[in-house]
Amino acid sequence: MDSEPTRRVLDPGRDGAALKALTHPLRIELLGLLRRHGPATASELAARTGESSASTSYHLRVLAKYAFVAEADHRDSRERRWKAVHTLTSWSNEAMHRAPGGRAALSTLRRRQLEHLERSLARHEDDLENGRLDTAWQEPSGLSDSLPRLTPESLTELWETVATKMAELTARDADDPRAEQVVVVTAGLPLAPEPAPDVEGPAS
């Protein structure tokens, strides 16, 4: 994989079929594996996912149809290797809400991200438990949640600041042998005020 991130921005009005294809859980997993580990064959991905090679081959072809993956350089003529075309996929939430079926697709994609977080947490804990990660990772790793009061503009600025800082640190640590792949999940989900509870007074 190239070290420089490349982003594909999907337009729900024009790329509705691609977005729908991406909501399949195995396709998201396959795309994530190719992004994390680099080019692989359908058989190699089948071994990682526990699926049959026929299944992974089919879903890779679907991903290729919508330009999420492409054929990579082959080691020999008997194999067919695949690579991710982009390191990031994004879209406009506003456009998703306007497009027919966009809200449902957005909800599905977000829930797939939560499922990925659960799998990543289980793997992280197992890696620490079994010594595959240095104990230096115990302190900085973890999950946190907070409830700041922000305007839409401030939330947008927060997203941009996180992205900029992450790119800066990634570039700084690119050649450090201690660097490991880190799953970073961020969420900014505004909540409307909850209605006051309807409490009836004592009967007179």
CSV table of C-alpha atoms in Angstrom, one decimal:
chain,number,residue,atom,x,y,z
A,1,MET,CA,0.0,0.0,0.0
A,2,ASP,CA,1.1,3.6,-0.6
A,3,SER,CA,2.0,5.5,2.5
A,4,GLU,CA,0.2,8.6,1.2
A,5,PRO,CA,-3.5,8.3,2.0
A,6,THR,CA,-5.9,8.6,-1.0
A,7,ARG,CA,-9.6,9.4,-0.4
A,8,ARG,CA,-12.6,8.5,-2.5
A,9,VAL,CA,-15.6,10.8,-1.9
A,10,LEU,CA,-18.8,9.1,-2.8
A,11,ASP,CA,-21.8,11.1,-4.2
A,12,PRO,CA,-25.0,9.3,-3.1
A,13,GLY,CA,-26.8,10.8,-6.1
A,14,ARG,CA,-24.4,9.3,-8.5
A,15,ASP,CA,-22.8,6.5,-6.5
A,16,GLY,CA,-25.9,5.0,-4.9
A,17,ALA,CA,-25.2,1.5,-6.2
A,18,ALA,CA,-21.6,1.7,-5.0
A,19,LEU,CA,-22.8,2.8,-1.5
A,20,LYS,CA,-25.3,-0.1,-1.4
A,21,ALA,CA,-22.6,-2.6,-2.4
A,22,LEU,CA,-20.4,-1.3,0.4
A,23,THR,CA,-23.0,-1.9,3.1
A,24,HIS,CA,-22.5,-5.7,2.9
A,25,PRO,CA,-20.5,-6.7,6.0
A,26,LEU,CA,-18.1,-9.1,4.3
A,27,ARG,CA,-17.3,-6.6,1.6
A,28,ILE,CA,-16.4,-4.0,4.2
A,29,GLU,CA,-14.3,-6.6,6.0
A,30,LEU,CA,-12.5,-7.5,2.8
A,31,LEU,CA,-11.8,-3.9,1.9
A,32,GLY,CA,-10.5,-3.2,5.4
A,33,LEU,CA,-8.1,-6.2,5.2
A,34,LEU,CA,-6.7,-5.1,1.9
A,35,ARG,CA,-6.2,-1.6,3.3
A,36,ARG,CA,-4.5,-2.9,6.4
A,37,HIS,CA,-2.4,-5.7,5.0
A,38,GLY,CA,-1.9,-5.0,1.3
A,39,PRO,CA,-2.7,-7.1,-1.7
A,40,ALA,CA,-4.0,-10.6,-1.3
A,41,THR,CA,-5.8,-13.4,-3.1
A,42,ALA,CA,-9.3,-14.5,-2.5
A,43,SER,CA,-8.0,-17.7,-0.9
A,44,GLU,CA,-5.8,-15.7,1.5
A,45,LEU,CA,-8.7,-13.5,2.4
A,46,ALA,CA,-10.9,-16.6,2.9
A,47,ALA,CA,-8.4,-17.9,5.4
A,48,ARG,CA,-8.5,-14.6,7.3
A,49,THR,CA,-12.3,-14.3,7.4
A,50,GLY,CA,-13.4,-17.9,7.7
A,51,GLU,CA,-15.4,-17.7,4.4
A,52,SER,CA,-15.0,-19.9,1.4
A,53,SER,CA,-12.7,-18.7,-1.4
A,54,ALA,CA,-15.7,-18.8,-3.7
A,55,SER,CA,-17.5,-16.3,-1.5
A,56,THR,CA,-14.6,-13.9,-1.1
A,57,SER,CA,-13.9,-14.1,-4.8
A,58,TYR,CA,-17.5,-13.1,-5.6
A,59,HIS,CA,-17.5,-10.2,-3.2
A,60,LEU,CA,-14.1,-9.0,-4.4
A,61,ARG,CA,-15.5,-8.9,-8.0
A,62,VAL,CA,-18.4,-6.8,-6.7
A,63,LEU,CA,-16.0,-4.4,-5.0
A,64,ALA,CA,-14.0,-4.2,-8.2
A,65,LYS,CA,-17.2,-3.5,-10.2
A,66,TYR,CA,-17.6,-0.3,-8.1
A,67,ALA,CA,-13.9,0.6,-8.2
A,68,PHE,CA,-13.1,-0.1,-4.5
A,69,VAL,CA,-10.6,-2.7,-5.3
A,70,ALA,CA,-8.5,-3.6,-8.4
A,71,GLU,CA,-6.2,-6.3,-9.6
A,72,ALA,CA,-2.7,-6.1,-8.1
A,73,ASP,CA,0.6,-7.3,-9.5
A,74,HIS,CA,0.6,-11.1,-9.6
A,75,ARG,CA,3.4,-13.2,-8.2
A,76,ASP,CA,2.8,-15.8,-10.9
A,77,SER,CA,0.2,-16.5,-13.6
A,78,ARG,CA,-1.8,-18.9,-11.5
A,79,GLU,CA,-3.0,-16.4,-8.9
A,80,ARG,CA,-5.2,-13.3,-8.9
A,81,ARG,CA,-4.3,-10.7,-6.4
A,82,TRP,CA,-6.4,-7.8,-5.3
A,83,LYS,CA,-5.5,-4.4,-3.8
A,84,ALA,CA,-7.6,-1.6,-2.3
A,85,VAL,CA,-7.8,1.4,-4.7
A,86,HIS,CA,-8.2,4.0,-1.9
A,87,THR,CA,-7.1,4.2,1.7
A,88,LEU,CA,-10.2,6.2,2.8
A,89,THR,CA,-13.8,6.3,1.7
A,90,SER,CA,-16.0,9.3,2.7
A,91,TRP,CA,-19.3,11.0,1.7
A,92,SER,CA,-21.3,14.1,2.5
A,93,ASN,CA,-23.8,13.3,5.3
A,94,GLU,CA,-26.1,16.1,4.1
A,95,ALA,CA,-26.1,14.6,0.6
A,96,MET,CA,-26.8,11.2,2.1
A,97,HIS,CA,-29.8,12.5,3.9
A,98,ARG,CA,-31.2,14.0,0.7
A,99,ALA,CA,-30.7,11.0,-1.5
A,100,PRO,CA,-33.4,8.2,-1.7
A,101,GLY,CA,-32.4,5.5,0.6
A,102,GLY,CA,-29.4,7.5,1.8
A,103,ARG,CA,-30.4,7.6,5.4
A,104,ALA,CA,-30.7,3.9,5.6
A,105,ALA,CA,-27.4,3.4,3.9
A,106,LEU,CA,-25.7,5.8,6.2
A,107,SER,CA,-27.1,4.1,9.3
A,108,THR,CA,-26.0,0.7,8.0
A,109,LEU,CA,-22.4,2.0,7.3
A,110,ARG,CA,-22.2,3.5,10.8
A,111,ARG,CA,-23.3,0.3,12.4
A,112,ARG,CA,-20.7,-1.6,10.4
A,113,GLN,CA,-18.1,0.8,11.9
A,114,LEU,CA,-19.3,-0.1,15.4
A,115,GLU,CA,-19.0,-3.8,14.6
A,116,HIS,CA,-15.5,-3.2,13.4
A,117,LEU,CA,-14.8,-1.4,16.7
A,118,GLU,CA,-16.0,-4.4,18.7
A,119,ARG,CA,-13.8,-6.8,16.6
A,120,SER,CA,-10.8,-4.5,17.0
A,121,LEU,CA,-11.3,-4.2,20.8
A,122,ALA,CA,-11.4,-8.0,21.1
A,123,ARG,CA,-8.3,-8.4,19.0
A,124,HIS,CA,-6.5,-5.6,20.9
A,125,GLU,CA,-7.2,-7.3,24.3
A,126,ASP,CA,-6.1,-10.7,23.0
A,127,ASP,CA,-2.9,-9.2,21.5
A,128,LEU,CA,-2.0,-7.7,24.9
A,129,GLU,CA,-3.0,-10.8,26.8
A,130,ASN,CA,-0.8,-13.1,24.6
A,131,GLY,CA,2.2,-10.8,24.4
A,132,ARG,CA,1.9,-9.8,20.7
A,133,LEU,CA,1.9,-6.2,21.8
A,134,ASP,CA,4.5,-4.5,23.9
A,135,THR,CA,3.2,-3.6,27.4
A,136,ALA,CA,4.1,0.1,26.5
A,137,TRP,CA,0.7,0.1,24.7
A,138,GLN,CA,-1.3,-0.6,27.8
A,139,GLU,CA,-1.4,3.0,29.1
A,140,PRO,CA,-2.1,5.0,25.9
A,141,SER,CA,-4.7,2.6,24.5
A,142,GLY,CA,-8.4,2.7,25.4
A,143,LEU,CA,-11.8,4.2,24.8
A,144,SER,CA,-13.2,7.5,26.1
A,145,ASP,CA,-16.4,9.4,25.8
A,146,SER,CA,-17.4,13.0,26.6
A,147,LEU,CA,-20.3,15.3,26.2
A,148,PRO,CA,-19.1,18.8,25.2
A,149,ARG,CA,-21.6,21.5,24.1
A,150,LEU,CA,-20.6,22.6,20.6
A,151,THR,CA,-22.0,24.5,17.6
A,152,PRO,CA,-22.1,22.8,14.2
A,153,GLU,CA,-19.2,24.9,13.2
A,154,SER,CA,-17.1,23.9,16.2
A,155,LEU,CA,-17.9,20.2,15.6
A,156,THR,CA,-16.7,20.6,12.0
A,157,GLU,CA,-13.5,22.3,13.3
A,158,LEU,CA,-13.0,19.4,15.7
A,159,TRP,CA,-13.1,16.8,12.9
A,160,GLU,CA,-10.7,18.8,10.8
A,161,THR,CA,-8.3,19.3,13.8
A,162,VAL,CA,-8.3,15.5,14.6
A,163,ALA,CA,-7.7,14.7,10.9
A,164,THR,CA,-4.8,17.2,10.6
A,165,LYS,CA,-3.1,16.0,13.8
A,166,MET,CA,-3.5,12.3,12.9
A,167,ALA,CA,-1.9,12.9,9.5
A,168,GLU,CA,1.0,14.8,11.2
A,169,LEU,CA,1.7,12.1,13.7
A,170,THR,CA,1.4,9.3,11.1
A,171,ALA,CA,4.0,11.0,9.0
A,172,ARG,CA,6.3,11.5,12.0
A,173,ASP,CA,6.1,7.9,13.0
A,174,ALA,CA,6.3,6.4,9.5
A,175,ASP,CA,9.9,5.1,9.9
A,176,ASP,CA,9.8,4.3,13.6
A,177,PRO,CA,10.1,0.5,14.1
A,178,ARG,CA,8.0,0.8,17.3
A,179,ALA,CA,4.9,2.1,15.4
A,180,GLU,CA,2.0,-0.3,15.2
A,181,GLN,CA,-1.3,0.0,13.4
A,182,VAL,CA,-3.8,1.8,15.6
A,183,VAL,CA,-7.6,1.7,15.2
A,184,VAL,CA,-8.9,5.2,15.7
A,185,VAL,CA,-12.7,5.6,15.9
A,186,THR,CA,-14.1,9.1,16.4
A,187,ALA,CA,-17.7,10.0,16.8
A,188,GLY,CA,-19.6,13.3,16.9
A,189,LEU,CA,-23.3,12.7,17.4
A,190,PRO,CA,-25.3,15.7,18.6
A,191,LEU,CA,-28.3,14.8,20.8
A,192,ALA,CA,-31.4,16.9,21.2
A,193,PRO,CA,-32.5,17.7,24.8
A,194,GLU,CA,-34.5,14.9,26.4
A,195,PRO,CA,-38.1,15.9,27.2
A,196,ALA,CA,-38.8,16.5,30.9
A,197,PRO,CA,-40.3,13.5,32.6
A,198,ASP,CA,-44.1,13.7,33.0
A,199,VAL,CA,-44.4,13.4,36.7
A,200,GLU,CA,-47.8,13.6,38.2
A,201,GLY,CA,-48.3,15.1,41.6
A,202,PRO,CA,-49.9,13.2,44.4
A,203,ALA,CA,-53.7,12.8,44.1
A,204,SER,CA,-55.6,15.2,46.4
